[in-house]
CSV table of C-alpha atoms in Angstrom, one decimal:
chain,number,residue,atom,x,y,z
Y,1,MET,CA,-16.1,6.7,13.4
Y,2,PRO,CA,-14.0,4.3,11.3
Y,3,LEU,CA,-11.0,5.6,9.4
Y,4,LEU,CA,-11.9,3.8,6.3
Y,5,GLU,CA,-15.3,2.1,5.5
Y,6,ILE,CA,-15.9,0.5,2.3
Y,7,LYS,CA,-19.6,-0.3,1.5
Y,8,ASP,CA,-20.8,-2.9,-1.3
Y,9,LEU,CA,-17.9,-1.8,-3.7
Y,10,SER,CA,-18.5,-3.6,-7.1
Y,11,ILE,CA,-17.1,-3.0,-10.5
Y,12,ARG,CA,-17.9,-4.7,-13.9
Y,13,PHE,CA,-15.9,-4.8,-17.0
Y,14,GLY,CA,-18.5,-5.4,-19.8
Y,15,GLY,CA,-20.0,-8.5,-18.9
Y,16,LEU,CA,-17.4,-9.5,-16.3
Y,17,GLN,CA,-18.1,-8.7,-12.5
Y,18,ALA,CA,-14.8,-8.3,-11.3
Y,19,VAL,CA,-15.4,-7.3,-7.8
Y,20,LYS,CA,-18.8,-7.9,-6.0
Y,21,ASN,CA,-20.1,-6.2,-2.9
Y,22,TYR,CA,-16.9,-5.8,-1.2
Y,23,ASN,CA,-17.1,-4.5,2.4
Y,24,LEU,CA,-14.2,-3.3,4.7
Y,25,THR,CA,-13.9,-1.4,8.0
Y,26,MET,CA,-10.5,-0.3,9.4
Y,27,ASN,CA,-9.5,1.9,12.4
Y,28,PRO,CA,-6.1,3.6,13.0
Y,29,GLY,CA,-3.5,0.9,13.7
Y,30,ASP,CA,-5.3,-1.8,12.1
Y,31,ILE,CA,-3.1,-4.1,10.0
Y,32,ARG,CA,-5.2,-6.4,7.7
Y,33,GLY,CA,-4.4,-9.0,4.8
Y,34,LEU,CA,-6.2,-9.6,1.7
Y,35,ILE,CA,-5.4,-12.9,0.0
Y,36,GLY,CA,-6.7,-15.0,-2.9
Y,37,PRO,CA,-5.7,-16.5,-6.1
Y,38,ASN,CA,-4.5,-14.8,-9.3
Y,39,GLY,CA,-7.5,-13.0,-10.8
Y,40,ALA,CA,-9.4,-12.9,-7.6
Y,41,GLY,CA,-9.8,-9.0,-7.8
Y,42,LYS,CA,-7.5,-8.0,-5.2
Y,43,THR,CA,-5.7,-5.3,-7.0
Y,44,THR,CA,-9.0,-4.1,-8.5
Y,45,VAL,CA,-9.9,-3.5,-5.1
Y,46,PHE,CA,-6.9,-1.4,-4.4
Y,47,ASN,CA,-7.2,0.6,-7.8
Y,48,MET,CA,-10.7,1.5,-6.9
Y,49,MET,CA,-9.8,2.7,-3.5
Y,50,THR,CA,-7.1,4.7,-4.9
Y,51,GLY,CA,-9.1,6.2,-7.8
Y,52,ILE,CA,-7.2,4.3,-10.6
Y,53,LEU,CA,-10.7,2.6,-11.3
Y,54,THR,CA,-14.2,4.0,-10.6
Y,55,PRO,CA,-16.7,1.6,-8.9
Y,56,THR,CA,-19.9,0.7,-10.8
Y,57,GLU,CA,-21.5,0.7,-7.3
Y,58,GLY,CA,-20.6,1.1,-3.6
Y,59,GLN,CA,-19.0,3.7,-1.2
Y,60,VAL,CA,-15.4,4.2,-0.1
Y,61,LEU,CA,-15.6,6.6,3.0
Y,62,LEU,CA,-12.3,8.0,4.4
Y,63,ASN,CA,-13.1,9.7,7.5
Y,64,ASN,CA,-16.6,9.7,6.7
Y,65,TRP,CA,-15.9,11.5,3.5
Y,66,SER,CA,-16.9,9.8,0.2
Y,67,ILE,CA,-13.7,9.6,-2.1
Y,68,GLU,CA,-15.2,7.4,-5.0
Y,69,GLY,CA,-14.7,9.1,-8.3
Y,70,PHE,CA,-11.7,11.4,-6.9
Y,71,GLN,CA,-8.4,11.5,-8.8
Y,72,PRO,CA,-5.4,9.4,-7.4
Y,73,TYR,CA,-3.6,12.5,-6.3
Y,74,GLN,CA,-6.6,13.7,-4.5
Y,75,ILE,CA,-7.1,10.4,-2.7
Y,76,ALA,CA,-3.3,10.2,-2.0
Y,77,ALA,CA,-3.5,13.9,-0.4
Y,78,ARG,CA,-6.5,12.8,1.8
Y,79,GLY,CA,-4.4,10.1,3.2
Y,80,ILE,CA,-4.4,6.7,1.3
Y,81,GLY,CA,-0.7,5.7,0.3
Y,82,ARG,CA,0.2,2.7,-1.8
Y,83,THR,CA,2.9,0.5,-3.3
Y,84,PHE,CA,2.3,-1.3,-6.7
Y,85,GLN,CA,2.4,-5.1,-7.6
Y,86,ASN,CA,4.9,-3.9,-10.4
Y,87,LEU,CA,7.6,-1.3,-9.5
Y,88,CYS,CA,7.2,2.0,-10.8
Y,89,LEU,CA,10.6,3.5,-10.8
Y,90,TRP,CA,12.7,5.8,-12.8
Y,91,ARG,CA,16.1,4.2,-13.2
Y,92,HIS,CA,18.0,7.3,-13.9
Y,93,MET,CA,17.0,8.8,-10.7
Y,94,THR,CA,18.7,8.4,-7.2
Y,95,VAL,CA,17.2,6.7,-4.3
Y,96,LEU,CA,16.7,10.1,-2.4
Y,97,GLU,CA,15.2,11.8,-5.6
Y,98,HIS,CA,12.6,9.2,-5.6
Y,99,VAL,CA,11.5,9.8,-2.1
Y,100,LYS,CA,11.7,13.5,-2.5
Y,101,MET,CA,9.6,13.3,-5.4
Y,102,ALA,CA,6.6,12.0,-3.2
Y,103,CYS,CA,7.3,14.8,-0.8
Y,104,TYR,CA,6.3,17.5,-3.3
Y,105,SER,CA,2.9,16.8,-2.8
Y,106,LYS,CA,3.2,18.7,0.6
Y,107,ILE,CA,5.0,21.8,-0.5
Y,108,THR,CA,3.3,25.1,0.1
Y,109,TYR,CA,5.6,27.5,-2.0
Y,110,GLY,CA,3.8,27.0,-5.6
Y,111,LEU,CA,5.2,27.6,-9.0
Y,112,PHE,CA,6.0,31.4,-8.4
Y,113,GLY,CA,7.8,30.2,-5.2
Y,114,ALA,CA,9.8,27.9,-7.1
Y,115,PHE,CA,11.4,30.6,-9.0
Y,116,PHE,CA,11.5,33.3,-6.5
Y,117,GLY,CA,10.8,31.7,-3.2
Y,118,GLY,CA,14.1,32.4,-1.8
Y,119,ALA,CA,14.4,31.5,1.9
Y,120,ARG,CA,11.0,29.8,2.0
Y,121,ARG,CA,11.8,27.5,-0.8
Y,122,LYS,CA,15.3,26.5,0.6
Y,123,ARG,CA,13.8,26.0,4.0
Y,124,GLU,CA,11.0,23.7,2.4
Y,125,GLU,CA,13.7,21.8,0.3
Y,126,THR,CA,15.8,21.4,3.2
Y,127,GLN,CA,12.8,20.0,5.2
Y,128,MET,CA,11.9,17.5,2.4
Y,129,THR,CA,15.5,16.4,2.2
Y,130,ASN,CA,15.5,15.5,5.9
Y,131,LYS,CA,12.2,13.9,5.8
Y,132,ALA,CA,13.2,11.8,2.9
Y,133,MET,CA,16.5,10.7,4.6
Y,134,ASP,CA,14.5,9.9,7.8
Y,135,LEU,CA,12.3,7.6,5.8
Y,136,LEU,CA,15.2,6.1,3.9
Y,137,ALA,CA,16.7,5.3,7.7
Y,138,LEU,CA,13.6,3.7,8.5
Y,139,VAL,CA,13.5,1.2,5.7
Y,140,LYS,CA,17.4,0.8,6.1
Y,141,LEU,CA,18.4,2.6,2.8
Y,142,ASP,CA,19.8,5.9,3.8
Y,143,GLN,CA,23.4,4.7,3.2
Y,144,PHE,CA,22.4,4.2,-0.6
Y,145,ALA,CA,20.6,7.6,-0.7
Y,146,ASP,CA,22.8,9.0,-3.6
Y,147,GLN,CA,22.9,5.8,-5.7
Y,148,LEU,CA,20.7,5.3,-8.8
Y,149,VAL,CA,17.7,3.3,-7.9
Y,150,GLY,CA,18.3,0.9,-10.8
Y,151,ASN,CA,21.6,-0.2,-9.3
Y,152,LEU,CA,19.7,-1.4,-6.2
Y,153,PRO,CA,19.0,-5.1,-5.5
Y,154,TYR,CA,15.4,-5.8,-6.1
Y,155,GLY,CA,14.5,-6.5,-2.4
Y,156,ALA,CA,16.0,-2.8,-1.8
Y,157,GLN,CA,14.0,-1.4,-4.5
Y,158,ARG,CA,10.7,-2.7,-2.6
Y,159,ARG,CA,11.9,-1.0,0.4
Y,160,MET,CA,12.4,2.2,-1.2
Y,161,GLU,CA,8.9,1.9,-2.7
Y,162,ILE,CA,7.6,1.8,0.9
Y,163,ALA,CA,9.6,4.9,1.9
Y,164,ARG,CA,8.1,6.6,-1.0
Y,165,ALA,CA,4.7,5.9,-0.2
Y,166,LEU,CA,5.2,7.0,3.2
Y,167,ALA,CA,6.6,10.4,2.0
Y,168,THR,CA,2.9,11.4,1.3
Y,169,ASP,CA,2.1,11.1,5.1
Y,170,PRO,CA,-0.9,8.6,4.4
Y,171,LYS,CA,-3.3,7.6,7.2
Y,172,ILE,CA,-3.6,4.1,5.4
Y,173,LEU,CA,-1.1,2.2,3.4
Y,174,LEU,CA,-1.9,-0.2,1.0
Y,175,LEU,CA,0.9,-2.7,0.1
Y,176,ASP,CA,0.3,-4.6,-3.2
Y,177,GLU,CA,2.4,-7.9,-3.1
Y,178,PRO,CA,5.3,-6.4,-1.2
Y,179,THR,CA,7.2,-9.6,-1.1
Y,180,ALA,CA,6.8,-10.6,-4.6
Y,181,GLY,CA,10.0,-12.1,-6.1
Y,182,MET,CA,11.9,-11.9,-2.9
Y,183,ASN,CA,14.4,-14.5,-1.4
Y,184,PRO,CA,14.0,-15.5,2.1
Y,185,GLU,CA,16.4,-13.1,3.5
Y,186,GLU,CA,14.6,-10.1,1.7
Y,187,LEU,CA,11.3,-11.6,3.2
Y,188,ASP,CA,12.6,-11.1,6.5
Y,189,GLN,CA,13.6,-7.7,6.0
Y,190,ILE,CA,10.5,-6.5,4.5
Y,191,MET,CA,8.5,-8.0,7.3
Y,192,GLU,CA,10.8,-6.3,9.9
Y,193,ILE,CA,10.1,-2.9,7.8
Y,194,ILE,CA,6.5,-3.5,7.8
Y,195,ARG,CA,6.4,-3.9,11.6
Y,196,LEU,CA,8.7,-1.0,12.0
Y,197,VAL,CA,6.5,1.3,10.0
Y,198,HIS,CA,3.3,0.0,11.9
Y,199,GLY,CA,4.9,0.7,15.3
Y,200,GLU,CA,6.4,4.1,14.4
Y,201,TYR,CA,3.4,5.6,12.5
Y,202,LYS,CA,0.5,3.8,14.4
Y,203,MET,CA,-1.0,3.8,10.9
Y,204,ALA,CA,-3.7,1.3,9.2
Y,205,ILE,CA,-2.3,-1.2,6.9
Y,206,LEU,CA,-4.0,-3.4,4.4
Y,207,LEU,CA,-1.8,-5.6,2.3
Y,208,ILE,CA,-2.2,-8.1,-0.6
Y,209,GLU,CA,0.1,-11.0,-0.4
Y,210,HIS,CA,0.3,-14.4,-1.9
Y,211,ARG,CA,2.7,-15.9,1.1
Y,212,LEU,CA,0.2,-17.4,3.6
Y,213,LYS,CA,2.8,-17.8,6.4
Y,214,PHE,CA,3.7,-13.9,5.8
Y,215,VAL,CA,0.2,-12.8,6.3
Y,216,MET,CA,-0.6,-15.1,9.0
Y,217,GLU,CA,2.4,-13.8,11.1
Y,218,LEU,CA,1.8,-10.1,10.2
Y,219,CYS,CA,-2.1,-9.4,10.0
Y,220,GLU,CA,-4.6,-9.4,12.8
Y,221,ARG,CA,-7.5,-10.0,10.4
Y,222,ILE,CA,-7.5,-11.4,6.9
Y,223,GLN,CA,-10.1,-11.5,4.0
Y,224,ALA,CA,-9.9,-14.2,1.3
Y,225,LEU,CA,-11.3,-13.2,-2.0
Y,226,VAL,CA,-12.2,-15.5,-4.9
Y,227,PHE,CA,-13.8,-14.4,-8.3
Y,228,GLY,CA,-14.3,-10.9,-6.8
Y,229,GLU,CA,-16.1,-12.0,-3.6
Y,230,VAL,CA,-15.1,-12.4,-0.1
Y,231,ILE,CA,-15.5,-16.0,0.9
Y,232,ALA,CA,-14.2,-15.9,4.3
Y,233,GLU,CA,-13.1,-13.1,6.9
Y,234,GLY,CA,-11.4,-13.5,10.2
Y,235,GLU,CA,-8.4,-14.0,12.5
Y,236,PRO,CA,-5.4,-15.9,11.1
Y,237,GLU,CA,-6.4,-19.2,12.8
Y,238,GLU,CA,-9.8,-19.1,11.1
Y,239,ILE,CA,-8.7,-18.3,7.9
Y,240,ARG,CA,-5.8,-21.2,8.1
Y,241,ASN,CA,-8.6,-23.8,8.7
Y,242,HIS,CA,-11.3,-22.5,6.5
Y,243,PRO,CA,-12.2,-25.2,4.1
Y,244,GLN,CA,-13.5,-22.8,1.3
Y,245,VAL,CA,-10.0,-21.0,1.5
Y,246,ILE,CA,-8.0,-24.1,1.5
Y,247,GLU,CA,-10.0,-25.3,-1.5
Y,248,ALA,CA,-10.1,-22.3,-3.5
Y,249,TYR,CA,-6.9,-20.5,-2.6
Y,250,LEU,CA,-4.5,-23.6,-2.7
Y,251,GLY,CA,-6.5,-26.7,-3.3
Y,252,LYS,CA,-4.4,-28.5,-0.7
Y,253,GLU,CA,-3.6,-28.4,2.8
Y,254,ILE,CA,-1.8,-25.0,3.8
Y,255,GLU,CA,1.8,-25.9,4.3
Y,256,TYR,CA,4.2,-23.9,6.7
């Protein structure tokens, strides 16, 4: 049984068909890429998978359980974590507080326990702090745990967002443009982090990315989306040489 199965997922906004008959199957440990020009519908696919948008048609099955129509927090609890193309940060909070905030989705002591939980609340708070610090160490930010997130360099903020997504214990991690705005050094760091996460947790990863070289090096299979429809799917070499991908995505030869 696949971990994730998406069947004929479609969405319309008025007369605009934003995504049409999108299909995807993923198993634990898969690492896939989704490419395409701006406006192709890539983030819309992520938003339907995570409950931000409700599909017009189609199904999203997680462990054979239909999740379309669920709220984002319910989908996160079932095992889909994500980052966003635009960073969602609270600059007055520390790096550690950001990651701990995501850990609160797993607490068991409830509102009463928050006020009167005593030892149980303290135990869970300690566990959350330790978990958050372990995740920050994974993305090489543990030494910045007490800094305000607004003081971090942009690339470090991106890495922190990955740690925050991991704090929800996802089975599938969706990364939306994880290298957007990065310089070459930051690009190498984020590549290393994604490989570490994949190796450490053996989770499925689906990423949206404009940098073809990055996707080709990282992903086992890639889909190319244009005007809401998949025009090509296959291994990196197939996508690299696919004439429709070259024409629609770049309009020229792919350069490396």
